[in-house]
Structure formats: C-alpha cells, structure tokens
XYZ file of C-alpha atoms in Angstrom:
566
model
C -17.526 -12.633 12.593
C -20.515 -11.543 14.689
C -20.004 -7.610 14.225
C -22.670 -5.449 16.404
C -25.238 -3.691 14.824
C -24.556 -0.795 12.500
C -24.514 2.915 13.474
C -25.621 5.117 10.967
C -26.450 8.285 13.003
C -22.375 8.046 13.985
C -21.191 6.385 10.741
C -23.927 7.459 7.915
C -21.115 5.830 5.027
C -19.998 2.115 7.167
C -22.378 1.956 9.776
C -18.774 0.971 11.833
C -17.831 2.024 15.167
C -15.093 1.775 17.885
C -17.218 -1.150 19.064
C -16.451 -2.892 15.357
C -12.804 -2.552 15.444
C -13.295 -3.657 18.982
C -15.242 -6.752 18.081
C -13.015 -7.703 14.954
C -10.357 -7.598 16.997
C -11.364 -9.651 19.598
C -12.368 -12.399 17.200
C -9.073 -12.618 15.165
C -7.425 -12.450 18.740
C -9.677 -15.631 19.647
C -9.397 -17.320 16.336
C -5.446 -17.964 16.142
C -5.112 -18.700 20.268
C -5.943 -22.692 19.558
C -2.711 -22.549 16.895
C -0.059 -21.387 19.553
C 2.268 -24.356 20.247
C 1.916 -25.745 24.229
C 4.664 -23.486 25.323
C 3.093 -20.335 22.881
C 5.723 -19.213 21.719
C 4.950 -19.960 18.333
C 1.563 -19.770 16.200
C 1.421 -22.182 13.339
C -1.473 -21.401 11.173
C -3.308 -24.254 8.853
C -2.633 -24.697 5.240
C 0.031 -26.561 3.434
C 2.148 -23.254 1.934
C 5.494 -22.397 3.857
C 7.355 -18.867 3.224
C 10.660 -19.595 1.939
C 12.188 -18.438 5.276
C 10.851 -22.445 6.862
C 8.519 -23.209 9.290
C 10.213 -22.045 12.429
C 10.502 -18.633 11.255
C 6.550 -18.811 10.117
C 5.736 -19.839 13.888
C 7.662 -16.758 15.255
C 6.126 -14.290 12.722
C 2.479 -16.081 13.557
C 3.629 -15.079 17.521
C 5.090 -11.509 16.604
C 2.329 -10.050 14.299
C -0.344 -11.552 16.554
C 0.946 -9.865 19.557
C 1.017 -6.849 17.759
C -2.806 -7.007 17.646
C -2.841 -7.785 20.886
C -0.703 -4.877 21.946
C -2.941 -2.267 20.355
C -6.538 -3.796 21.735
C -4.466 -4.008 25.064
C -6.032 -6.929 26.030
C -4.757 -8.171 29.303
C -5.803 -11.411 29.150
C -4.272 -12.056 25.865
C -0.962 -10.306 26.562
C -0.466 -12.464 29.901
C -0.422 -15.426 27.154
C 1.752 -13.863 24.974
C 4.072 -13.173 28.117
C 4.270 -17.288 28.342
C 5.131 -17.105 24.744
C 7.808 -14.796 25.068
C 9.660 -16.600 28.180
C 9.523 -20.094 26.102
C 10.569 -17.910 22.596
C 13.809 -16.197 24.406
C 14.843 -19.631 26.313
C 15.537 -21.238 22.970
C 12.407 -21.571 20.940
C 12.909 -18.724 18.772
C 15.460 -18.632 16.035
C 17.909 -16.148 16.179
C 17.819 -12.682 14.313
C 20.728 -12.913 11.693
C 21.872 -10.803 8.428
C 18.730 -10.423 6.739
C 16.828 -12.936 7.994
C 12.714 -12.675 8.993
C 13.239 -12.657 12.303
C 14.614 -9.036 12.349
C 11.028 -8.253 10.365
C 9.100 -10.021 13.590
C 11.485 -8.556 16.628
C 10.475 -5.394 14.977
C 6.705 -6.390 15.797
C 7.693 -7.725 19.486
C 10.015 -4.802 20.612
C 6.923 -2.456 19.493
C 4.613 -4.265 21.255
C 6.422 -4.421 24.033
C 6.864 -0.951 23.709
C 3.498 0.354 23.789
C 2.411 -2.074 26.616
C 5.078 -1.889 29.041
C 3.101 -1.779 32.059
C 1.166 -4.301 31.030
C 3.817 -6.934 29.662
C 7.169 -5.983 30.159
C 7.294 -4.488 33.638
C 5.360 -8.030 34.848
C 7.960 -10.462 33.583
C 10.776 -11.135 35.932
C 14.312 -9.978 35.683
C 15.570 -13.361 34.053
C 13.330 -12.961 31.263
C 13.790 -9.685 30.566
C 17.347 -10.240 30.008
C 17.006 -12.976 28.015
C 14.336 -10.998 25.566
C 16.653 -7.498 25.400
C 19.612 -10.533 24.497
C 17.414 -11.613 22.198
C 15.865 -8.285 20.880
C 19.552 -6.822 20.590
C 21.158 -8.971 17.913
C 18.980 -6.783 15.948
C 20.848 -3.710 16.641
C 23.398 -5.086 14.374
C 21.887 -7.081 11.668
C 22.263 -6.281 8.468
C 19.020 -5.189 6.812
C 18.300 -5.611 3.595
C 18.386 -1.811 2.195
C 14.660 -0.979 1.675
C 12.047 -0.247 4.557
C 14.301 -3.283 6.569
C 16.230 -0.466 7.724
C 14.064 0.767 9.979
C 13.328 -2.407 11.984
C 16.501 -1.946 13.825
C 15.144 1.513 14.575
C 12.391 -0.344 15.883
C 14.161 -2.364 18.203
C 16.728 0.091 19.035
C 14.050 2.584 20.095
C 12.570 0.180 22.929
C 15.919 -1.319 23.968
C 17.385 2.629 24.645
C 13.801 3.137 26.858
C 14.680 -0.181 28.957
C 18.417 0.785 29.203
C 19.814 -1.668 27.250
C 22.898 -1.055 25.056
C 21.880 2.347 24.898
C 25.305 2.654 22.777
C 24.334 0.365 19.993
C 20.622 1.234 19.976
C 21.302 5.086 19.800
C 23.414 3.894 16.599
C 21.038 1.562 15.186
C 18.287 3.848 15.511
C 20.843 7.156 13.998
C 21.691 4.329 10.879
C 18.392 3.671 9.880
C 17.085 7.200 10.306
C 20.105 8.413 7.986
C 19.495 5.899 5.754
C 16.026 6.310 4.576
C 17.256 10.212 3.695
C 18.115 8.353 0.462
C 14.463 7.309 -0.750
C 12.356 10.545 0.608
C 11.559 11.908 -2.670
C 9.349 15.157 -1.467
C 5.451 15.324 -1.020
C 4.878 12.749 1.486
C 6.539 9.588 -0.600
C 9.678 7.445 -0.452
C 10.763 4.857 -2.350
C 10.753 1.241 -0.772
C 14.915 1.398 -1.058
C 16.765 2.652 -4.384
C 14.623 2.639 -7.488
C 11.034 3.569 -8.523
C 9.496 1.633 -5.867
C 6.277 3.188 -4.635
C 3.357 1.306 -3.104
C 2.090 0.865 0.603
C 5.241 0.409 2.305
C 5.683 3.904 2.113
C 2.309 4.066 4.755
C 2.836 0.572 6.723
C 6.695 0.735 6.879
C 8.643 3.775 6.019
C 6.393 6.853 7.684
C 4.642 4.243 10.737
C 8.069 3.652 12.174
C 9.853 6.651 12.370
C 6.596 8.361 12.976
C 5.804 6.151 15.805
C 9.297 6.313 17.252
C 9.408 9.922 17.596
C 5.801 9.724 19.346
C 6.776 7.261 22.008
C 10.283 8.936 22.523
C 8.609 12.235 22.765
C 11.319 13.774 20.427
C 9.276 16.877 18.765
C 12.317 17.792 16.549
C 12.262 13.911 14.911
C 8.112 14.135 15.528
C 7.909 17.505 13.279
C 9.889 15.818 10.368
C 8.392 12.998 10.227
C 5.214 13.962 11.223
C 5.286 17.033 8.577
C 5.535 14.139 5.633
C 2.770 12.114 6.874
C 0.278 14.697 6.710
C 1.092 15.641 3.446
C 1.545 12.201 2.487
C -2.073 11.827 3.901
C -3.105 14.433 1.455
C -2.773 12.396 -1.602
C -2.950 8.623 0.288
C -7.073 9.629 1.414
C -7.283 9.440 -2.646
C -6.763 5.732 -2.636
C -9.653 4.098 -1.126
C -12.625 3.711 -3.579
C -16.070 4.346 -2.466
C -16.673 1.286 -1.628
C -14.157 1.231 0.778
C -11.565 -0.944 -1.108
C -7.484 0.099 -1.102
C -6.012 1.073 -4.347
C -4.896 -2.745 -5.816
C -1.557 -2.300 -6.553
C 2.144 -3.000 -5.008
C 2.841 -6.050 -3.417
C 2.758 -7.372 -0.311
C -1.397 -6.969 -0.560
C -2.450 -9.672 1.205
C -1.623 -7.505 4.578
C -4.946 -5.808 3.126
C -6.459 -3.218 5.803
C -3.091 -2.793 6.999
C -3.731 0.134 4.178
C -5.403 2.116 6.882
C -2.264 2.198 9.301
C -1.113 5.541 8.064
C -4.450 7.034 8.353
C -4.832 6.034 12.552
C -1.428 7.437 12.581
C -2.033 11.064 11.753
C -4.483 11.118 13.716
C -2.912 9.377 16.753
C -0.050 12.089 15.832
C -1.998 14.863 15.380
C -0.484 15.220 12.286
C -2.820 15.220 9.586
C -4.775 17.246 7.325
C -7.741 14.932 7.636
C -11.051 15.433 9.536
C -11.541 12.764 11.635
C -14.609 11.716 10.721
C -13.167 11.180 7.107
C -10.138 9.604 9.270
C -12.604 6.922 10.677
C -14.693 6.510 7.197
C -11.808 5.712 5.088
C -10.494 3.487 7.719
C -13.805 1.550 8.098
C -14.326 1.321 4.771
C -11.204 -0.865 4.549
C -11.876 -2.711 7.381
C -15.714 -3.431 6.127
C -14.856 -3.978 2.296
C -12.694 -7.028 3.457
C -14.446 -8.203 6.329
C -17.632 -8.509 3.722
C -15.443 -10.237 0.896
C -14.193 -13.374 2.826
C -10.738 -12.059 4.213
C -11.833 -14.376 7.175
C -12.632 -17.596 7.069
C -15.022 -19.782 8.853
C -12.715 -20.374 11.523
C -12.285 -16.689 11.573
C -8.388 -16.524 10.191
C -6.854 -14.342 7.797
C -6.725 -15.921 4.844
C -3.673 -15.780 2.485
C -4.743 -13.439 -0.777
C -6.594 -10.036 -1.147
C -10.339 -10.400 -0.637
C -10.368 -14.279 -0.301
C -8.089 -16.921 -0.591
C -5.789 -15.705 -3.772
C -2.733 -17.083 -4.475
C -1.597 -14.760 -6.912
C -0.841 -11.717 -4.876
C 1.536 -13.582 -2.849
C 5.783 -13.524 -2.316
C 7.952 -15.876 -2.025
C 8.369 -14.742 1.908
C 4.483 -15.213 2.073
C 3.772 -17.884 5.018
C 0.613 -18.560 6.612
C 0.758 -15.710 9.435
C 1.631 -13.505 6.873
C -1.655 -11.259 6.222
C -1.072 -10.872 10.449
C 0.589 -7.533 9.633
C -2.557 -6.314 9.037
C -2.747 -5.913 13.384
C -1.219 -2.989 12.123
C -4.479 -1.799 10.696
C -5.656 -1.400 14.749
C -3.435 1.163 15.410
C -6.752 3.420 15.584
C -7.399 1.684 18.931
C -4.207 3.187 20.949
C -7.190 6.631 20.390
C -9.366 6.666 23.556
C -12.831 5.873 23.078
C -13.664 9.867 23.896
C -10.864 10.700 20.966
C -12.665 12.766 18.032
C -11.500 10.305 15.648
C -14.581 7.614 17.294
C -16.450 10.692 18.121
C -17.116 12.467 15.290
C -19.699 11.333 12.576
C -18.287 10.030 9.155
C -17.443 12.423 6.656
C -17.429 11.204 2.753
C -14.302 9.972 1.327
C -12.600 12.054 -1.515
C -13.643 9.828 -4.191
C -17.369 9.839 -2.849
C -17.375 13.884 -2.833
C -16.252 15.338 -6.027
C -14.995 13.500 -10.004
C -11.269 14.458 -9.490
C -8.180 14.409 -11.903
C -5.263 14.532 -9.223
C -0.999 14.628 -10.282
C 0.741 12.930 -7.745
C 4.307 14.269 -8.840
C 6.431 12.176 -7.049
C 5.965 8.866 -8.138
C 4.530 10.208 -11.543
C 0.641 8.981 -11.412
C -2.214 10.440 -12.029
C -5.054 9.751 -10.357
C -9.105 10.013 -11.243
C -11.886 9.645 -9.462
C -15.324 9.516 -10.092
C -17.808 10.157 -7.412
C -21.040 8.638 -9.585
C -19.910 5.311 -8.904
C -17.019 5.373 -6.160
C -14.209 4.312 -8.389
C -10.244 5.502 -8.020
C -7.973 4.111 -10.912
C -4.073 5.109 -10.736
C -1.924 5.524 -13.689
C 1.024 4.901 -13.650
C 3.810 6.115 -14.847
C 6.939 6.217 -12.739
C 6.665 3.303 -10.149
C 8.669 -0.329 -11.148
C 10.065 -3.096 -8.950
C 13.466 -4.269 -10.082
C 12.252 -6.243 -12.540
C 9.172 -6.856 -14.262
C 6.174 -7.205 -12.000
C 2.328 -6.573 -12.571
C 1.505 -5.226 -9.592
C 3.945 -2.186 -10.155
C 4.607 -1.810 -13.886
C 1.268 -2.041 -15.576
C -0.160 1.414 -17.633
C -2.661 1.556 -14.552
C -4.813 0.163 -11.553
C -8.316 0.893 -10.041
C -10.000 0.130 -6.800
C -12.327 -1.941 -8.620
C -9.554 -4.494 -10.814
C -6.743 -6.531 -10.674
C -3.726 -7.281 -13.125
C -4.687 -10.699 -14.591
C -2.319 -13.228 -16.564
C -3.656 -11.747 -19.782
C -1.955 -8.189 -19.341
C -3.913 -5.841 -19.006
C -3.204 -2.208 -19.201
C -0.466 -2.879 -21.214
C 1.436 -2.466 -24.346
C 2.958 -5.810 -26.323
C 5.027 -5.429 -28.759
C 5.457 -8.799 -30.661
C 5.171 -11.253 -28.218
C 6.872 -8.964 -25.050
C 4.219 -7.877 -22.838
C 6.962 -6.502 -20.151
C 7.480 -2.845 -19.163
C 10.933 -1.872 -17.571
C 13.483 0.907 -17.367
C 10.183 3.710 -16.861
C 11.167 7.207 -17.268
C 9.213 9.582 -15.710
C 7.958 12.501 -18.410
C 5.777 14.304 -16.011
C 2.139 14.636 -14.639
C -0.199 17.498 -14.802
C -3.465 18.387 -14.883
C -5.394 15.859 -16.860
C -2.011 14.183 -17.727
C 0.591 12.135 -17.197
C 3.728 10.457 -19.471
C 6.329 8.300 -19.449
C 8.849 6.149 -21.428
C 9.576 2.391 -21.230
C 11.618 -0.074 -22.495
C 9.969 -3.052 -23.952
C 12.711 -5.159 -25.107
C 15.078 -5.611 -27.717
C 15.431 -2.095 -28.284
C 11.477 -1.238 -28.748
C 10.680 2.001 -26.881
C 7.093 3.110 -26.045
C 6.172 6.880 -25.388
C 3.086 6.994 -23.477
C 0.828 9.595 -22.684
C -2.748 9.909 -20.883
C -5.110 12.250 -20.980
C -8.133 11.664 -18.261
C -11.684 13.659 -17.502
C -14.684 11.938 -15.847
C -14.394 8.866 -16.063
C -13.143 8.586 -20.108
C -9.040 8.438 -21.094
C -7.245 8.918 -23.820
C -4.212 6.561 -24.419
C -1.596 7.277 -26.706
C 1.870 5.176 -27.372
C 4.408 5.813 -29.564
C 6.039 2.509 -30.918
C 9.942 3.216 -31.975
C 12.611 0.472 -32.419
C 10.649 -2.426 -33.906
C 11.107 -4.459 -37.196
C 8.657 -2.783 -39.341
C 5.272 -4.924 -39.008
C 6.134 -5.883 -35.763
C 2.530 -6.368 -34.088
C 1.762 -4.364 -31.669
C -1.241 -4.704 -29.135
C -3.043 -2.396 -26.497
C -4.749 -3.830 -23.867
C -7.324 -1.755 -21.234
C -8.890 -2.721 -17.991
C -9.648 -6.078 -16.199
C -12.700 -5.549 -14.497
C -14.354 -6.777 -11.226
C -16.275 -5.746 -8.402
C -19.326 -4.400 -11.113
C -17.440 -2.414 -12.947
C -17.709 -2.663 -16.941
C -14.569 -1.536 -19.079
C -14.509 -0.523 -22.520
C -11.614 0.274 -24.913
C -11.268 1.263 -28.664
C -8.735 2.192 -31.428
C -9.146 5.788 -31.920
C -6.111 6.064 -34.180
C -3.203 3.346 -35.607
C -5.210 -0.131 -34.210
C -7.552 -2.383 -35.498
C -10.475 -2.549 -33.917
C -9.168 -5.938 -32.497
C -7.140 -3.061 -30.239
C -3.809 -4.663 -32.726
C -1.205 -2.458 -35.022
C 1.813 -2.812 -36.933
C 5.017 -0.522 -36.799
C 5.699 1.494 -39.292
C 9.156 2.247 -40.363
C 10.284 4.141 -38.032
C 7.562 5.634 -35.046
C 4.211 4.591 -35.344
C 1.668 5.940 -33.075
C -0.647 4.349 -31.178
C -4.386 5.770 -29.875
C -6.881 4.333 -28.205
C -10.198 5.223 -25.824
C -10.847 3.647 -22.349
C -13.362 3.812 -19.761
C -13.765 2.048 -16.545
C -17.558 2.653 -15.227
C -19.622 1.803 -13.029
C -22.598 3.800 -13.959
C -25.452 1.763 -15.002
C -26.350 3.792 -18.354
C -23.211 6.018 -19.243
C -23.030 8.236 -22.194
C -21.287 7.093 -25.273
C -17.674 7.579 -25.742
C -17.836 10.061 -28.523
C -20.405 12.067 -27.182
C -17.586 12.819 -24.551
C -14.347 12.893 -26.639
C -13.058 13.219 -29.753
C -9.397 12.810 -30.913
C -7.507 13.311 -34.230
C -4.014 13.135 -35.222
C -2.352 16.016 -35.977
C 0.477 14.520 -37.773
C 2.907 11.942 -37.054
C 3.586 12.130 -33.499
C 0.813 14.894 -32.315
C -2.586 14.870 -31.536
C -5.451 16.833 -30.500
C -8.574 15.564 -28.046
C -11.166 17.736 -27.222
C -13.791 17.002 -24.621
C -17.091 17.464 -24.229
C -17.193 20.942 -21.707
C -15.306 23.058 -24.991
C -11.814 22.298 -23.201
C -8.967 20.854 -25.789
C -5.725 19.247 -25.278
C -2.287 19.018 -27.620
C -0.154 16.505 -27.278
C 3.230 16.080 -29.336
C 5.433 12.810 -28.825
C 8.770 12.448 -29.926
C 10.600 9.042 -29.353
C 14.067 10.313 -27.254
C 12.052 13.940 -26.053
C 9.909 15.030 -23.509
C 6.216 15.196 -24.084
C 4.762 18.419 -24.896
C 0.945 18.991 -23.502
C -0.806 21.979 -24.168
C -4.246 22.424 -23.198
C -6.842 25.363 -24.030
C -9.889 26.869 -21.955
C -13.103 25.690 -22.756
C -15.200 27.245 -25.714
C-alpha cells in the first residue's frame, strides 16, 4: 500500500492524514474489484476456508461489506459498479434473508449504504430495481435475529426502507423491536452486553452504539440522537483507554479479525458531536489503529485483508469467519462521511490516554480494571466480569494487554488439576487499584481472585476452595509479544515453578506480575512487598508509602482497604 508521505506538523504521533485514510481506502477498494463475479454481485475472495454459512452467502457478505467502504469514501466510480451488483444480486443472485441467517448481517451493510449514498446510488437505479432491492431488503423486517447485537440489523434495514416509503408499517415495527430490545443489555456507563450474559467486547462500539447512533443521525430524531448519543460519549470516556501507544486495540473479544473496525465508535462521536474527545485525540487514536495494522501485514501483497489480527492468524477466527469477513472493518472509514474542513482532519494530534499519564482506571460495568503505563505505551485489561457462554480465551482469561495474546498454553490463568477453564464469573467489584471476582473452575473448585495494580507491577491473589486436598494448582501470567517482557513470581503459597497444592480446606494463592516494556525497569521488590496476614488476608505495600488490605473469604465479598501514603 503506497501511503503518501507522513505529516508530522498535523499528526506529530502517526504522521496520518485525511489523505491516508483516503489512500487506504482507495487501494482496498481497487484490490477486491478483480474478485467480483461477471455480473458483481458477488465478491469471492482467495483462500481455501469457507464460513459455515457456504459460499454463496460468503460472495454476498464480500459484496455487502465492500460496498460499505465504498459508501463512506463515496466513490462514484465504484458505487456505479456496485449498482450493477445490486441489479444482478436482487434478480436472483443473492440468497434470501431468512431466520437467522448471514444475509440479514450483510442487508444490514447494503440498506446502510444505500442509505448514506442515496443520491448517488439509489436515486440512479430505475424503478424496477428499486423494487426488487426494497423486496429484497424487506424480508429483513421480519427475520428473526438471533438475540444479541442481530437485533439491530433489522433496525438497520427498517430505518432506510421507512426513508424510501416502503412498508413504513413493518419498518416502524422492526426498527421499535430492536430498539426495545437492546433496553435489556444497557448496563449503565456507556456498555451493553452483546445479548444476555457477561458479554462485553467491541460489539458494544461496532454494533450496539454505531447503529442506533447512526439511525437517529440520519433520521434526524434528537430525542433517539440524545439517548443514544449520551452513552456513546461516555462510553468514549473509558473506550479512548483501549488503544496502546503504539496504536494497537485492546486484544480481546472475538470477532478481532475486523481489526480497525475498533476505531468505528471513535469517528462516530465525532461525526455525532457526541463525544468527550478532542479531535485531535479523535484522529490519533483512530490512526494509530489504522497504522499499527497497516505496518503489521493486515494486507497482503495483493493488497486484501487478510483473515487473522495483524497477519494471517487462524486462531482468532469463528466458525462464521469466511474470506470477506475482516471487510467489516469498512466500518473503520466512517471518519470519512467528516468533510475534509471538519476539526477532526483539522486539528493536530493530541496524545492518546495511555501515552499521557500511568493510569489505574475501574471500569464498573463490566468489572475490569484497567492500567496504563505511559513509559512504554502499554494498556492491559483485567478482567473480571466479562464471559462468553462458555469457555473462551478471548473473554474469560485473568487479563489482556495491547501488547499479548491468549496462547494455547493459558495464560493469565488459574488450573486447578488439569482444568484450565474459567466460567460462571461473579463480579466482586472494582476500585481504585482493584478489582475481584469469583469463578467456577470445575467440579466444585472455586477461585476468589483479587488484583491489586500500580505502575506497571500487580499483585495476584486466588483463593483455592473445593479441591481434594493436594490437588495441584498452577498460576500462569502474561504471554508476551510486540517487545514486551513479562515476569511473574510466587509471593506467597507457590513454588517458584508458579505451582501449589490445596490445603484442606482454602488455600491461598499469591503471586507478582509485570508486563514491561521499559528497557531497564526496577526490580520487583524494590516496588512491592506483600505478606499474609493470616489465612485468607493480606497486606501489599508499595513503594510511594501507600498500603493495601485485602481479606478473601470463599462464599463473601472481598474486603479492600487501602491507607494514605507514609
């Protein structure tokens, strides 16, 4: 990708400009044309791996999520193709949108597109197709989604079939259901879950706050606007906390190989106006996403999107993965609906959170706590309140960072015996410097966890209850990457193999971690020391004078006390 030259008067932290976006655009727009089918309605990327919805339904998505770039760069040229596409799609070469099926995901991506370009695309085509696409478009109304962010593709659809004056009826109730629906996950502070459960990871920025954000923006409805509006900026407020200094999205959830679709949420404050972000810290984080995976082979040679986070990575894929798949990252250009003369291109580059200030930050809702170090750039999440519906790495490890991934050895973890899963969390609060929780991890075995963070350095403690007695137990600390070194010791209760046995009854479980990437950093116990109190309490004081209690109790809430500094 032949990017221009850097800016650094305008962007001192990326060197990335409108012209960037522009450019990168442009090419992934030019790279996937020569994989559209004669008629173009479909897009059939290279590569052996099929989703498990077939390859007709990968063709559509490769059309959908391509036009969605297309619709943001409004590129004329491109959309007149993609008009073809849509005429040969809605004749017959589309399959239809049924009861949960991925079709409703991709009309979602057409009837916004179509949306936002009207002039340009919709008002062109002549009357025959246009009834055939709203025909097409409005089985969609009544699909049955399935209930997570689905919902709200209906909404989608509904929204731009109610403009055009088609089944106004079933669009106005499409659009009500979905709304209603997604009452049930909104949680307070910004977050929902991705449908019932613990489930918090991007698709509360790329799904459930872009499309009833972006509704009430093209509908013009203020009341719907405010609401949803009001919980993206304070969403925003925590979510600028999860790009590392070096650009790179928080690694956790699934769905990652959309990558710098991560920055969607940020363009759409400030496309809103509602956020509580400069935009020149708007544009950096943004950029920063874009430019961390640009640089780290998210595009091949022949300048496609490869399936997997920075390159080709098979690991952080779904069973609904297909080859057009990381596409949804078009939604990352959302920043290009801004004029060029918007302050958001305008304005020079402001640091990023984690670049400004070290930072110990309690995200309530989902239960993490996050810390930041600005020495070396890094974010790491810990978490303790966010699970799929069953056992996953990517939402149910101890913690994540900007600069690791979960690996097949469990990492950030707690195995007890031979079970290395975590399920059934229970949230026991987040504060400053802390966070706890409770987790089941099987056959009765119940693990008490609590961490303590400052700088860069953490304190781990788990309390083992429900095992055999002499049950092994081992804890496990970060997987590193990207430069960063880890480190992790027994500070209490573990060999120094980072192994234990259970005692009787409770047995308590301490250890010392650090994920760095300073060059020469102090030693551990220069900035912490811990001791054990008794059985289930300890003590940690770090190196500024300030001290922190900590009682666990299996079946109680954790108490944490902490004490000025000396």
């Amino acid at each position: 990708m032949h990017l221009p030259p850097d800016n650094r008067s305008l962007s001192p932290h990326t060197g990335y400009t409108r012209a960037h976006w522009e450019t990168a655009a442009d090419t992934l727009l030019a790279a996937v044309e020569p994989y559209a089918t004669e008629d173009r309605a479909l897009y059939h990327f290279p590569g052996d791996r099929e989703s498990w919805s077939g390859r007709l339904s990968d063709g559509l998505e490769g059309y959908a999520r391509t036009l969605l770039l297309a619709a943001f760069r409004r590129d004329e040229t491109a959309l007149q193709r993609y008009a073809d596409g849509l005429a040969a799609g809605v004749s017959g070469a589309w399959p239809r949108v049924e009861h949960r099926s991925q079709p409703l995901v991709e009309a979602a991506s057409i009837a916004l597109a179509l949306r936002l370009t009207r002039p340009l695309l919709w008002d062109r085509l002549d009357d025959g197709v246009r009834q055939r696409a709203a025909a097409w478009l409005g089985d969609a109304l009544t699909a049955e989604a399935w209930p997570c962010n689905w919902e709200l593709f209906p909404v989608t659809v509904g929204g731009f079939l109610q403009e055009i004056g088609h089944e106004t009826e079933k669009s106005r109730k499409a659009i009500d259901r979905g709304l209603e629906r997604i009452e049930d996950w909104y949680v307070g502070d910004g977050w929902y879950t991705d449908g019932d459960g613990r489930k918090y990871d991007y698709y509360n920025g790329w799904a459930m706050h872009l499309y009833p954000v972006l509704h009430a923006w093209l509908a013009q409805d203020e009341r719907l606007l405010d609401l949803y509006g009001g919980r993206l900026s304070r969403h925003l407020e925590d979510y600028a906390r999860l790009f590392g200094g070096d650009g790179a999205p928080m690694h956790q959830g699934r769905s990652l190989t959309y990558r710098f679709a991560t920055t969607a949420p940020l363009w759409l404050g400030a496309l809103t106006g509602r956020t509580p972000l400069p935009p020149g810290e708007t544009r950096r984080l943004a950029s920063g996403a874009l430019k961390y995976f640009l640089e780290r082979g998210a595009v091949d040679t022949n300048g496609l999107l490869t399936l997997g986070w920075q390159g080709p990575d098979e690991a952080v894929l779904q069973g609904y993965s297909g080859p057009a798949s990381p596409y949804w990252a078009s939604k990352g250009f959302l920043g290009l609906l801004l004029p060029a003369d918007h302050e958001v291109w305008t304005s020079a580059e402001e640091p990023a959170p984690a670049e400004r200030t070290d930072a110990v930050t309690a995200l309530a809702a989902p239960n993490w706590l996050l810390q930041s170090t600005s020495s070396d750039g890094l974010v790491r999440l810990h978490n303790h309140g966010s699970e799929d519906v069953r056992y996953d790495p990517y939402y149910t490890r101890l913690a994540y960072s900007t600069a690791t991934e979960p690996s097949p050895s469990y990492d950030n973890s707690v195995i007890v015996g031979a079970d290395p899963s975590r399920t059934d969390i229970v949230p026991l609060g987040v504060g400053e410097g802390w966070v706890a929780s409770r987790h089941s991890a099987g056959d009765g075995v119940r693990v008490t966890s609590v961490v303590l963070a400052h700088g860069a350095v953490e304190v781990r403690a788990h309390l083992v209850a429900g095992a055999e007695p002499g049950t092994p137990v081992r804890v496990t600390g970060w997987a590193c990457r990207d430069g960063a070194r880890a480190e992790i010791r027994p500070a209490a209760g573990l060999s120094r193999e980072l192994t234990g046995v259970t005692g009787d009854s409770a047995t308590l479980f301490i250890a010392l971690a650090r994920l760095t990437a300073e060059p020469e950093p102090a030693p551990l116990d220069e900035l912490v020391t811990v001791r054990v109190d008794d059985e289930d309490g300890i003590r940690a004081r770090w190196s500024d004078g300030r001290e922190v209690r900590v009682r666990l109790a299996d079946g109680e809430d954790v108490e944490v006390r902490a004490t000025a500094r000396a």
